[in-house]
XYZ file of C-alpha atoms in Angstrom:
741
model
C 6.480 -50.983 72.784
C 4.791 -47.685 72.981
C 8.169 -45.969 72.986
C 9.210 -47.912 69.914
C 5.908 -47.068 68.199
C 6.427 -43.387 69.006
C 9.975 -43.500 67.657
C 8.705 -45.241 64.532
C 5.959 -42.638 64.140
C 8.476 -39.807 64.567
C 10.755 -41.497 62.044
C 7.881 -41.934 59.587
C 6.803 -38.320 60.095
C 10.399 -37.202 59.592
C 10.660 -39.260 56.381
C 7.342 -37.851 55.199
C 8.458 -34.321 56.083
C 11.748 -34.879 54.262
C 9.993 -36.291 51.192
C 7.470 -33.484 51.090
C 10.122 -30.822 51.718
C 12.300 -32.306 48.974
C 9.264 -32.507 46.694
C 8.380 -28.884 47.336
C 11.960 -27.757 46.751
C 12.021 -29.805 43.546
C 8.649 -28.363 42.601
C 9.953 -24.834 43.186
C 12.987 -25.548 41.025
C 10.827 -26.926 38.201
C 8.474 -23.960 38.432
C 11.385 -21.530 38.177
C 12.891 -23.460 35.264
C 9.594 -23.624 33.380
C 8.945 -19.937 33.919
C 12.416 -19.014 32.709
C 11.988 -21.259 29.651
C 8.639 -19.631 28.968
C 10.110 -16.127 29.300
C 13.022 -17.034 27.012
C 10.524 -18.357 24.469
C 8.601 -15.088 24.693
C 11.870 -13.174 24.272
C 12.537 -15.215 21.126
C 9.021 -14.494 19.813
C 9.449 -10.771 20.561
C 12.725 -10.759 18.628
C 11.065 -12.461 15.672
C 8.201 -9.939 15.775
C 10.603 -6.946 15.803
C 12.561 -8.507 12.919
C 9.408 -8.948 10.833
C 8.349 -5.347 11.560
C 11.766 -4.020 10.613
C 11.813 -6.255 7.511
C 8.378 -4.980 6.431
C 9.521 -1.366 6.867
C 12.625 -1.907 4.702
C 10.628 -3.785 2.011
C 8.072 -0.951 1.908
C 10.838 1.623 1.472
C 12.487 -0.576 -1.203
C 9.225 -0.688 -3.196
C 8.697 3.036 -2.762
C 12.167 4.091 -3.947
C 12.020 1.630 -6.892
C 8.714 3.246 -7.972
C 10.375 6.638 -7.430
C 13.273 5.635 -9.732
C 10.897 4.420 -12.439
C 8.983 7.725 -12.323
C 12.262 9.649 -12.674
C 13.115 7.517 -15.741
C 9.679 8.181 -17.282
C 9.880 11.933 -16.732
C 13.510 11.988 -17.914
C 12.433 10.318 -21.168
C 9.765 13.013 -21.502
C 12.549 15.634 -21.594
C 11.871 17.180 -18.186
C 14.829 18.886 -16.480
C 16.379 17.563 -13.266
C 14.980 20.521 -11.309
C 11.444 19.995 -12.683
C 11.577 16.295 -11.832
C 12.709 16.947 -8.265
C 10.015 19.628 -7.745
C 7.280 17.336 -9.076
C 8.301 14.223 -7.157
C 8.711 16.155 -3.915
C 4.956 16.873 -4.108
C 4.149 13.226 -4.854
C 5.999 12.033 -1.750
C 5.266 14.926 0.585
C 3.476 12.663 3.100
C 6.626 10.644 3.840
C 8.991 11.328 6.770
C 12.137 11.611 4.697
C 14.812 14.168 5.431
C 15.643 14.540 1.743
C 14.932 12.806 -1.547
C 16.569 13.151 -4.896
C 18.929 11.453 -7.270
C 22.613 11.295 -8.141
C 23.686 11.296 -11.760
C 26.180 8.702 -12.978
C 29.051 11.102 -12.244
C 28.054 11.465 -8.584
C 26.407 14.907 -8.765
C 23.441 15.394 -6.394
C 19.945 16.824 -7.168
C 17.763 16.986 -4.045
C 14.547 18.429 -2.674
C 16.291 20.584 -0.056
C 18.632 22.132 -2.613
C 21.727 20.387 -1.244
C 24.504 19.819 -3.743
C 27.786 17.972 -3.862
C 29.426 14.885 -5.277
C 28.826 11.477 -3.700
C 30.614 9.284 -6.239
C 32.772 7.795 -3.466
C 29.825 6.734 -1.310
C 29.548 2.925 -1.114
C 25.773 2.939 -1.540
C 26.094 4.943 -4.781
C 28.631 2.495 -6.212
C 26.573 -0.515 -5.082
C 23.347 0.798 -6.663
C 25.143 1.753 -9.898
C 25.843 -1.975 -10.191
C 22.075 -2.551 -10.304
C 21.062 -3.191 -6.681
C 18.528 -1.640 -4.295
C 20.215 -0.934 -0.978
C 19.919 0.589 2.500
C 22.940 1.952 4.378
C 23.434 3.691 7.722
C 25.968 6.543 7.590
C 27.639 8.177 10.580
C 27.237 11.632 9.037
C 25.361 13.521 6.351
C 27.964 14.980 3.998
C 25.483 17.329 2.313
C 23.911 19.220 5.225
C 25.105 18.340 8.725
C 27.028 15.753 10.721
C 23.990 13.866 11.999
C 23.638 10.126 11.508
C 21.340 9.169 8.602
C 19.860 6.194 6.774
C 20.019 6.207 2.969
C 17.924 4.076 0.610
C 19.247 3.884 -2.950
C 18.334 2.141 -6.211
C 19.469 2.416 -9.839
C 17.572 4.627 -12.306
C 17.377 2.703 -15.566
C 16.496 4.413 -18.828
C 16.658 1.006 -20.525
C 17.876 -2.528 -19.787
C 21.433 -1.461 -20.629
C 21.639 2.179 -19.553
C 21.731 3.343 -15.925
C 21.449 7.135 -15.689
C 22.153 7.365 -11.966
C 20.886 6.466 -8.497
C 17.642 7.503 -6.738
C 18.013 8.206 -3.001
C 15.757 8.624 0.048
C 17.484 9.995 3.159
C 15.854 9.475 6.584
C 16.838 10.474 10.131
C 18.590 7.593 11.888
C 16.150 7.935 14.809
C 13.253 6.776 12.568
C 14.726 3.272 12.444
C 15.880 3.206 16.053
C 12.230 3.714 17.085
C 11.326 0.455 15.306
C 13.701 -1.427 17.649
C 12.021 -0.289 20.884
C 9.941 -3.072 22.416
C 9.189 -4.211 25.951
C 9.539 -7.634 27.566
C 7.990 -7.839 31.066
C 7.590 -4.036 31.247
C 11.320 -3.686 30.501
C 12.751 -2.356 27.217
C 15.006 -4.780 25.368
C 18.369 -3.753 23.995
C 18.139 -4.405 20.233
C 20.702 -4.239 17.406
C 20.617 -4.867 13.663
C 23.960 -6.389 12.575
C 25.445 -7.658 9.313
C 27.164 -10.997 8.575
C 30.436 -9.614 9.935
C 28.859 -8.629 13.251
C 28.976 -4.868 12.542
C 26.130 -2.782 13.968
C 23.815 -1.251 11.349
C 21.228 0.172 13.782
C 20.960 -0.079 17.570
C 18.728 0.825 20.517
C 20.130 0.421 24.048
C 18.641 1.807 27.233
C 21.988 1.367 29.009
C 25.111 2.452 27.095
C 27.133 -0.096 29.107
C 25.617 -2.808 26.928
C 26.221 -1.160 23.548
C 28.747 -2.612 21.105
C 30.079 -1.755 17.641
C 30.663 -5.379 16.629
C 28.833 -8.350 18.125
C 31.968 -10.489 18.076
C 33.547 -8.071 20.585
C 31.337 -9.486 23.364
C 32.550 -13.069 22.891
C 34.379 -12.856 26.214
C 31.019 -12.408 27.959
C 30.267 -16.046 27.151
C 32.015 -18.394 29.597
C 31.367 -21.304 27.231
C 33.026 -20.498 23.861
C 31.227 -23.396 22.194
C 27.917 -21.847 23.252
C 28.893 -18.560 21.582
C 30.028 -20.315 18.411
C 26.774 -22.305 18.329
C 24.837 -19.046 18.698
C 26.788 -17.442 15.823
C 26.099 -20.536 13.710
C 22.384 -19.847 14.057
C 22.844 -16.644 11.957
C 22.421 -18.806 8.867
C 19.214 -20.373 10.236
C 15.805 -19.193 9.111
C 14.399 -19.592 12.661
C 14.879 -17.375 15.753
C 17.215 -18.707 18.486
C 18.118 -17.653 22.063
C 21.101 -18.334 24.361
C 22.397 -17.392 27.844
C 25.667 -15.669 28.798
C 26.734 -16.730 32.310
C 29.444 -14.100 32.792
C 27.172 -11.065 32.641
C 23.940 -13.025 33.195
C 22.277 -11.796 29.995
C 19.980 -13.499 27.519
C 20.605 -12.996 23.794
C 18.188 -13.792 20.959
C 18.812 -13.667 17.195
C 16.342 -13.567 14.279
C 17.124 -13.129 10.557
C 15.954 -10.003 8.711
C 15.270 -11.251 5.197
C 16.640 -8.172 3.400
C 19.695 -8.223 1.109
C 22.020 -5.194 1.280
C 25.648 -4.379 0.571
C 26.262 -5.533 4.139
C 25.084 -9.009 3.124
C 22.272 -10.557 5.139
C 21.016 -8.669 8.230
C 20.248 -10.115 11.674
C 18.394 -8.780 14.724
C 20.038 -9.335 18.132
C 18.063 -8.598 21.310
C 19.447 -8.724 24.828
C 17.762 -8.786 28.242
C 18.988 -9.253 31.807
C 18.337 -12.500 33.640
C 16.461 -10.446 36.272
C 13.976 -9.319 33.627
C 13.558 -12.804 32.195
C 13.067 -14.343 35.610
C 10.585 -11.691 36.774
C 7.713 -14.169 37.184
C 9.914 -16.537 39.222
C 10.783 -13.790 41.693
C 7.110 -12.899 42.083
C 6.161 -16.371 43.341
C 9.316 -17.172 45.394
C 7.844 -15.803 48.637
C 4.692 -17.858 48.206
C 6.728 -21.033 47.667
C 8.807 -20.366 50.851
C 5.598 -19.880 52.846
C 4.387 -23.220 51.541
C 7.465 -24.903 52.981
C 6.610 -23.565 56.457
C 2.969 -24.649 56.319
C 3.024 -27.787 54.135
C 1.378 -30.044 56.769
C -1.875 -28.080 56.996
C -2.135 -26.508 53.601
C 0.046 -28.297 51.049
C -2.762 -29.263 48.691
C -4.427 -25.861 48.875
C -1.183 -23.954 48.347
C -0.147 -26.172 45.444
C -3.525 -25.565 43.810
C -3.232 -21.820 44.433
C 0.287 -21.722 43.022
C -0.784 -23.604 39.908
C -3.618 -21.142 39.276
C -1.311 -18.226 40.016
C 1.367 -19.483 37.621
C -1.157 -19.962 34.838
C -2.549 -16.475 35.424
C 0.885 -14.817 35.351
C 2.006 -16.814 32.323
C -1.179 -15.992 30.423
C -0.898 -12.319 31.351
C 2.691 -12.054 30.127
C 1.865 -14.006 26.986
C -1.088 -11.698 26.346
C 1.067 -8.563 26.788
C 3.604 -9.759 24.215
C 0.855 -11.038 21.929
C -0.997 -7.717 22.149
C 2.153 -5.823 21.184
C 2.836 -8.119 18.218
C -0.792 -8.374 17.081
C -1.970 -4.741 17.439
C -2.265 -2.447 14.439
C -0.479 0.813 15.320
C -2.750 3.010 13.200
C -6.196 1.784 14.320
C -5.482 0.135 17.665
C -7.293 -3.041 16.532
C -5.913 -6.331 15.254
C -3.257 -6.408 12.562
C -3.140 -9.210 9.985
C -0.758 -11.374 12.060
C -3.129 -11.104 15.012
C -6.068 -11.891 12.730
C -4.366 -15.080 11.520
C -3.495 -16.120 15.079
C -7.120 -15.658 16.228
C -8.399 -17.577 13.204
C -6.568 -20.682 14.480
C -9.110 -20.822 17.307
C -12.147 -20.364 15.068
C -14.216 -23.543 14.769
C -16.870 -22.146 12.416
C -17.291 -22.169 8.677
C -17.974 -18.721 7.261
C -16.787 -16.105 4.765
C -13.518 -14.200 4.491
C -14.213 -10.630 3.322
C -11.698 -7.982 2.188
C -13.049 -4.433 2.498
C -11.409 -1.715 0.379
C -12.100 2.024 0.180
C -12.611 3.106 -3.407
C -10.372 5.981 -4.601
C -8.740 6.297 -1.172
C -5.835 8.324 -2.584
C -8.241 11.046 -3.715
C -10.020 10.938 -0.348
C -6.676 11.329 1.456
C -5.621 14.248 -0.725
C -8.879 16.055 0.074
C -9.033 15.570 3.863
C -5.290 15.356 4.572
C -3.057 12.558 5.869
C -3.928 12.990 9.562
C -7.712 13.086 9.038
C -7.524 10.077 6.698
C -5.696 8.052 9.375
C -8.274 9.095 11.962
C -11.021 7.940 9.589
C -9.398 4.501 9.220
C -9.297 4.156 13.021
C -12.984 5.118 13.215
C -13.880 2.523 10.569
C -12.097 -0.174 12.606
C -14.121 0.842 15.689
C -17.288 0.892 13.610
C -16.634 -2.666 12.396
C -16.328 -3.859 15.995
C -19.164 -1.841 17.525
C -21.819 -0.711 15.038
C -21.704 -3.830 12.827
C -22.018 -6.035 15.924
C -19.438 -8.750 15.253
C -20.700 -12.037 16.684
C -18.745 -14.709 18.594
C -15.863 -16.066 16.496
C -16.168 -13.130 14.043
C -13.071 -10.997 13.500
C -11.893 -7.771 11.876
C -8.400 -6.379 11.241
C -6.733 -3.458 9.477
C -4.392 -4.811 6.814
C -2.871 -1.713 5.186
C -3.849 1.869 4.268
C -7.350 1.478 2.783
C -7.879 -2.259 3.362
C -9.586 -4.268 6.118
C -10.132 -8.039 6.445
C -13.166 -9.618 8.138
C -14.288 -13.119 9.025
C -18.095 -13.331 9.185
C -20.089 -16.390 10.213
C -23.077 -16.708 7.883
C -24.901 -19.738 6.452
C -25.128 -18.735 2.774
C -24.263 -16.098 0.152
C -27.557 -14.249 0.529
C -26.912 -13.698 4.229
C -23.324 -12.520 3.668
C -24.499 -10.102 0.952
C -26.920 -8.538 3.455
C -24.092 -8.195 6.003
C -21.774 -6.576 3.449
C -24.476 -4.125 2.323
C -25.127 -3.210 5.964
C -21.413 -2.493 6.496
C -21.271 -0.333 3.357
C -24.355 1.603 4.485
C -22.939 2.179 7.985
C -19.649 3.533 6.575
C -21.540 5.751 4.133
C -23.694 7.056 7.006
C -20.543 7.729 9.058
C -18.993 9.849 6.272
C -22.191 11.911 5.987
C -22.406 12.500 9.749
C -18.734 13.574 9.858
C -19.116 15.880 6.803
C -16.492 13.903 4.874
C -16.343 13.194 1.125
C -18.616 10.200 0.509
C -16.722 7.003 1.428
C -17.503 4.205 -1.023
C -16.392 0.666 -0.224
C -16.216 -2.550 -2.222
C -15.625 -6.137 -1.162
C -13.931 -9.375 -2.220
C -15.579 -12.450 -0.689
C -14.665 -16.127 -0.488
C -15.998 -19.108 1.437
C -13.811 -20.109 4.400
C -13.834 -23.683 5.662
C -12.618 -24.473 9.177
C -8.849 -25.255 9.367
C -8.270 -24.002 5.816
C -4.987 -22.125 5.253
C -5.874 -18.502 5.966
C -3.356 -17.046 3.477
C -4.825 -19.272 0.759
C -8.316 -17.969 1.517
C -7.045 -14.383 1.683
C -5.515 -14.638 -1.804
C -8.825 -15.911 -3.195
C -10.689 -12.995 -1.589
C -8.061 -10.620 -2.976
C -8.688 -11.942 -6.490
C -12.405 -11.351 -5.999
C -11.653 -7.815 -4.728
C -9.640 -7.107 -7.863
C -12.654 -8.091 -9.964
C -14.915 -5.766 -7.948
C -12.426 -2.875 -8.237
C -12.711 -2.797 -12.020
C -16.446 -2.042 -11.962
C -17.360 1.095 -10.017
C -21.007 0.021 -9.921
C -20.093 -3.318 -8.290
C -20.027 -3.349 -4.493
C -18.905 -6.985 -4.056
C -17.666 -10.028 -5.935
C -17.474 -13.684 -4.838
C -14.354 -15.659 -5.753
C -14.689 -17.795 -8.870
C -12.167 -20.231 -10.312
C -11.808 -18.022 -13.408
C -10.534 -15.141 -11.252
C -7.131 -16.846 -10.872
C -6.410 -16.536 -14.575
C -7.554 -12.905 -14.622
C -5.233 -12.049 -11.740
C -2.148 -13.245 -13.612
C -2.967 -10.783 -16.398
C -3.688 -7.946 -13.963
C -0.437 -8.543 -12.097
C 1.384 -8.334 -15.400
C -0.189 -4.930 -16.067
C 0.956 -3.408 -12.757
C 4.449 -4.947 -12.831
C 5.148 -3.915 -16.443
C 3.450 -0.504 -16.707
C 6.560 1.701 -16.304
C 8.590 -0.566 -18.618
C 5.775 -0.425 -21.189
C 6.037 3.373 -21.246
C 9.815 3.252 -21.688
C 9.576 0.601 -24.439
C 6.783 2.400 -26.373
C 4.358 -0.514 -25.917
C 1.730 2.092 -25.007
C 0.660 4.286 -27.946
C -2.166 6.543 -29.104
C -4.835 5.862 -31.712
C -6.993 8.623 -33.168
C -10.739 8.525 -33.811
C -11.676 11.311 -36.280
C -14.550 13.741 -35.725
C -16.344 14.511 -38.999
C -18.427 17.437 -40.208
C -21.538 15.624 -41.495
C -22.259 18.389 -44.001
C -19.157 17.707 -46.103
C -17.513 14.610 -44.514
C -14.399 16.599 -43.670
C -12.246 15.688 -40.638
C -12.554 18.627 -38.231
C -11.185 17.079 -35.071
C -10.185 13.857 -33.343
C -9.969 12.153 -29.974
C -6.733 10.441 -28.868
C -7.345 6.987 -27.377
C -4.690 5.011 -25.514
C -3.757 1.468 -26.605
C -1.336 -1.118 -25.139
C 0.293 -3.913 -27.155
C 2.652 -6.067 -25.029
C 6.013 -7.496 -26.102
C 4.333 -10.609 -27.487
C 2.063 -8.534 -29.714
C -1.067 -9.094 -27.587
C -3.492 -6.185 -27.178
C -4.418 -5.321 -23.583
C -7.879 -3.700 -23.635
C -8.208 -0.277 -21.931
C -11.124 -1.691 -19.926
C -8.547 -3.909 -18.216
C -5.613 -1.592 -17.579
C -7.304 1.823 -17.051
C -9.288 0.838 -13.889
C -6.261 -1.037 -12.554
C -3.969 1.973 -13.005
C -6.598 4.132 -11.293
C -6.801 1.704 -8.354
C -2.996 1.743 -7.977
C -2.558 5.550 -8.320
C -0.687 5.241 -11.641
C -3.273 6.828 -13.935
C -1.809 10.337 -13.606
C 1.544 9.079 -14.918
C -0.265 7.656 -17.973
C -2.237 10.901 -18.467
C 0.929 13.031 -18.469
C 2.693 10.585 -20.813
C -0.229 10.615 -23.287
C -0.546 14.406 -23.163
C 3.173 14.761 -23.906
C 2.810 12.417 -26.917
C -0.193 14.242 -28.384
C 1.590 17.601 -28.022
C 4.673 16.204 -29.776
C 2.457 14.968 -32.633
C 0.753 18.360 -32.989
C 4.086 20.197 -32.845
C 5.479 18.020 -35.642
C 2.506 18.860 -37.885
C 2.814 22.540 -37.015
C 6.522 22.607 -37.928
C 5.767 20.855 -41.224
C 3.041 23.435 -42.050
C 0.396 20.706 -42.295
C -3.318 21.030 -41.594
C -3.991 21.553 -37.871
C -7.168 20.346 -36.165
C -8.026 20.038 -32.447
C -7.119 16.606 -31.025
C -8.703 16.083 -27.608
C -7.514 13.699 -24.917
C -9.085 12.493 -21.689
C -7.964 13.792 -18.282
C -8.862 11.354 -15.476
C -10.454 12.407 -12.210
C -7.470 11.298 -10.114
C -5.072 13.445 -12.163
C -7.107 16.493 -11.151
C -5.940 15.903 -7.562
C -2.218 15.751 -8.394
C -0.440 18.777 -6.909
C 0.741 21.121 -9.662
C -1.070 19.258 -12.481
C -2.087 22.519 -14.192
C 1.509 23.762 -14.232
C 2.741 20.406 -15.576
C 0.299 20.467 -18.512
C 0.952 24.167 -19.175
C 4.727 23.612 -19.363
C 4.245 20.745 -21.831
C 2.060 22.925 -24.097
C 4.506 25.834 -24.014
C 7.540 23.588 -24.544
C 5.890 22.356 -27.761
C 4.996 25.926 -28.838
C 1.304 25.100 -29.326
C -1.920 27.056 -29.142
C -4.226 25.632 -26.458
C -7.031 25.265 -28.995
C -5.222 22.333 -30.619
C -5.217 20.120 -27.471
C -8.661 20.234 -25.752
C -9.022 18.234 -22.534
C -12.003 15.915 -22.038
C -13.332 15.350 -18.507
C -16.028 12.741 -17.951
C -19.241 14.237 -16.615
C -19.556 11.576 -13.884
C -16.164 12.670 -12.481
C -17.528 16.118 -11.560
C -18.583 16.822 -7.978
C -19.113 19.789 -5.700
C -15.670 19.389 -4.133
C -13.885 22.739 -3.871
C -10.540 21.234 -4.885
C -12.016 19.984 -8.161
C -13.659 23.330 -8.908
C -10.425 25.197 -8.221
C -8.286 22.959 -10.481
C -10.759 23.132 -13.397
C -10.875 26.931 -13.067
C -7.047 27.023 -13.133
C -7.031 25.007 -16.384
C -9.514 27.429 -17.980
C -7.630 30.509 -16.696
C -4.422 29.175 -18.288
C -6.210 28.967 -21.654
C -7.137 25.286 -21.922
C -10.294 24.272 -23.818
C -12.402 21.829 -21.767
C -14.924 19.331 -23.139
C -17.520 17.631 -20.932
C -17.399 13.989 -21.980
C -20.311 11.543 -21.658
C -22.857 14.375 -21.243
C -26.310 13.106 -20.294
C -25.195 9.947 -18.506
C -25.948 11.490 -15.122
C -28.981 13.363 -13.782
C -26.821 16.350 -12.867
C -25.496 16.978 -16.396
C -27.078 20.402 -16.931
C -26.317 21.616 -13.414
C -22.712 20.489 -13.818
C -22.436 22.341 -17.119
C -23.748 25.466 -15.407
C -21.142 25.175 -12.622
C -18.152 24.569 -14.874
C -17.179 26.684 -17.862
C -16.914 23.924 -20.493
C -16.900 25.037 -24.133
C -18.128 21.741 -25.615
C -20.319 18.824 -24.592
C -20.046 15.314 -26.007
C -23.410 13.557 -25.952
C -23.402 10.257 -24.077
C -23.640 7.111 -26.174
C -26.558 6.037 -23.968
C -28.522 9.014 -25.375
C -27.533 8.228 -28.955
C -28.546 4.581 -28.565
C -32.079 5.803 -27.747
C -32.496 7.074 -31.322
C -35.228 5.011 -32.919
C -37.698 5.382 -30.097
C -40.054 8.366 -30.040
C -39.489 8.947 -26.336
C -35.701 8.753 -26.633
C -35.553 11.093 -29.638
C -37.830 13.614 -27.907
C -35.582 13.709 -24.867
C -32.490 14.040 -27.051
C -34.003 16.930 -29.066
C -34.753 18.815 -25.834
C -31.210 18.216 -24.525
C -29.731 19.527 -27.794
C -31.935 22.622 -27.627
C -31.028 23.322 -23.992
C -27.325 22.852 -24.767
C -27.560 25.387 -27.578
C -29.403 27.786 -25.294
C -26.339 27.531 -23.012
C -24.064 28.392 -25.996
C -22.391 24.993 -25.913
C -20.762 23.344 -28.912
C -22.102 19.791 -29.376
C -20.316 16.608 -30.461
C -22.215 13.336 -31.016
C -20.054 10.420 -29.877
C -20.680 6.763 -30.636
C -22.663 7.112 -33.891
C -22.812 3.599 -35.348
C -25.529 3.540 -38.052
C -27.206 5.633 -40.757
C -30.362 6.302 -38.761
C -28.330 7.905 -35.997
C -26.246 9.886 -38.527
C -29.412 11.161 -40.275
C -30.908 12.231 -36.931
C -27.967 14.567 -36.298
C -28.089 15.965 -39.830
C -31.756 16.763 -39.146
C -30.994 18.341 -35.736
C -27.995 20.223 -37.170
C -25.438 18.639 -34.859
C -22.536 18.660 -37.267
C -19.561 17.201 -35.361
C -19.876 13.410 -35.391
C -17.605 10.740 -33.948
C -18.211 7.013 -34.198
C -17.702 3.771 -36.124
C -20.240 4.808 -38.796
C -17.668 7.339 -39.984
C -14.396 5.801 -38.808
C -12.941 3.419 -36.260
C -9.920 4.584 -34.167
C -6.852 4.769 -36.438
C -3.151 4.306 -35.814
C -1.045 7.463 -36.015
C 0.116 6.525 -39.507
C -3.446 5.763 -40.724
C -4.834 8.936 -39.183
C -2.103 11.130 -40.669
C -2.766 9.651 -44.105
C -6.530 10.253 -43.801
C -6.044 13.804 -42.530
C -3.563 14.767 -45.236
C -5.791 13.270 -47.957
C -8.602 15.772 -47.298
């Protein structure tokens, strides 16, 4: 009996040992399978992330070269030579990493920044863009300079809807795009290739040349299962990433679409990794699992618990590494927008979404340089995290160039206003401590409700930011339902600006300046107006700030100056009465490289005396910046006549006049509106006397009634401009009025 019981016990123990051993082996197999599946999923996510990065890069270059082509068309219509256009645009784009930029005329002749010449009429990208398409193409050699591999972006240059004058081109080193394909998976670089619909390689990074290919279909034999390969190829048309396994060479392949249309057709990103790399986590825990099999009787529960914790730790660590790579902003080292959105999914608070923008960042960058500007952006990101003291569930990310996005947890608008003001003050303090030009920020704010679509909230905050950008005195704006309608109009302005110049929708009106002793027209100011294709007037108060915010105002300034010079030249050739017609020069145009030479060439090309085209610069635009002082001095040295516009609107008016050699001051309308009060008239009389003591000519701007007109007759200020004498006139009306005197 005892023997039988012992045998039964041994049998039961054997069965238990067999069951537990089988269970552990099964458990090990499941663990390995789950880890491999997880790694494959991470490989797929990495592929998708690289594809989006590459797609964003191409889209950015597409937008840049399309803007470049439009600028060429504008300057071509202004009569500038090919060499002048290339010289000017090279300065505009000097911060880019291009090898060469330029354009090809419709016969294939090349005009480029490095002086290269030749005929590229047979190049496929030239022919494709002449048909009206923006394109990117990788070439095995550079026909113009050397035999190195290059990437060429091209787009048509349209003088009108029907006429294409040629093709604009950006040429980049091939290595610039290969760098975008370098990414790690489990501390191991992936092999990555961009291919077209036919499987041909457009760009490729491989760490081992043994795994390179010229056409993806050439590696079909590596797939033991042909159906698996065909299924993988079928996923090229899918909008979602997909991964598969090749048994023959034990490699994992992942594909993700790159949503860019080229002459190659649609592009696709293929990544490849060895099974050893994908199964790295499985190999790490294999020894632990084998040890469990030897000691399962005494420590099975403990080891299983330890393994579970270990697996979770390793999985989380690998997930975090990939997530950090995909969610980190390269410039600042903080979160990018994709990372911001991912973190927002875990936020369980209601708060405010805030977009922070640096006002006039382009000017700031031109003053301090590209490198210092980037360093400043990184410092601002650190400041948002550290000095502003982000609370739990609060986030900050760098979106692009001069823009940051924040999520702040506050109970009401008053509290969020205090937070925003504190941020603005900290950034201002930082710029002072670092001896930088004063950094001014403004903010778009919207309420964010938990689980609301983050992109929807971002767009609302962006609309609010647009509203704040148009008022330099406004530091913030909260989203309102009316902002949506305003944004449609503003988007129209930006999208149609270059076309409006080409189609003559933008024109000049002229407001006469009268001598109040005899009511004779002795001068005028040219004012820009925009009437769209439907005959609707777009007020300058809408489009001027928007063009300034989008770095387009200098293009408008040059266009307007060219038009006023053409008008003056026509009158000169016809031996008609000539009077000075002034035009405004914006602050941002003063920072354009070579702006003095551009204006000088326009004056000389129209055979004019500088006295007939004075330039007006708003007093509030003047600062102590050395760049500004140098450019204004260059204008004066060339012979230009400068007027200080809006004199008296700022406390530094007299000191500014002393620093800069302006010949004329235009009294601010705010001073003229004070006529009628004893205090206001006393101040104005003293300003007029001091201006005369400084030998300045005086113009009264904004005179709207008889009392104001009589005041200037009494004070012997004889040049008057304003609605009391005349509203702004069309060119035809102004010419008629001028010739009638």
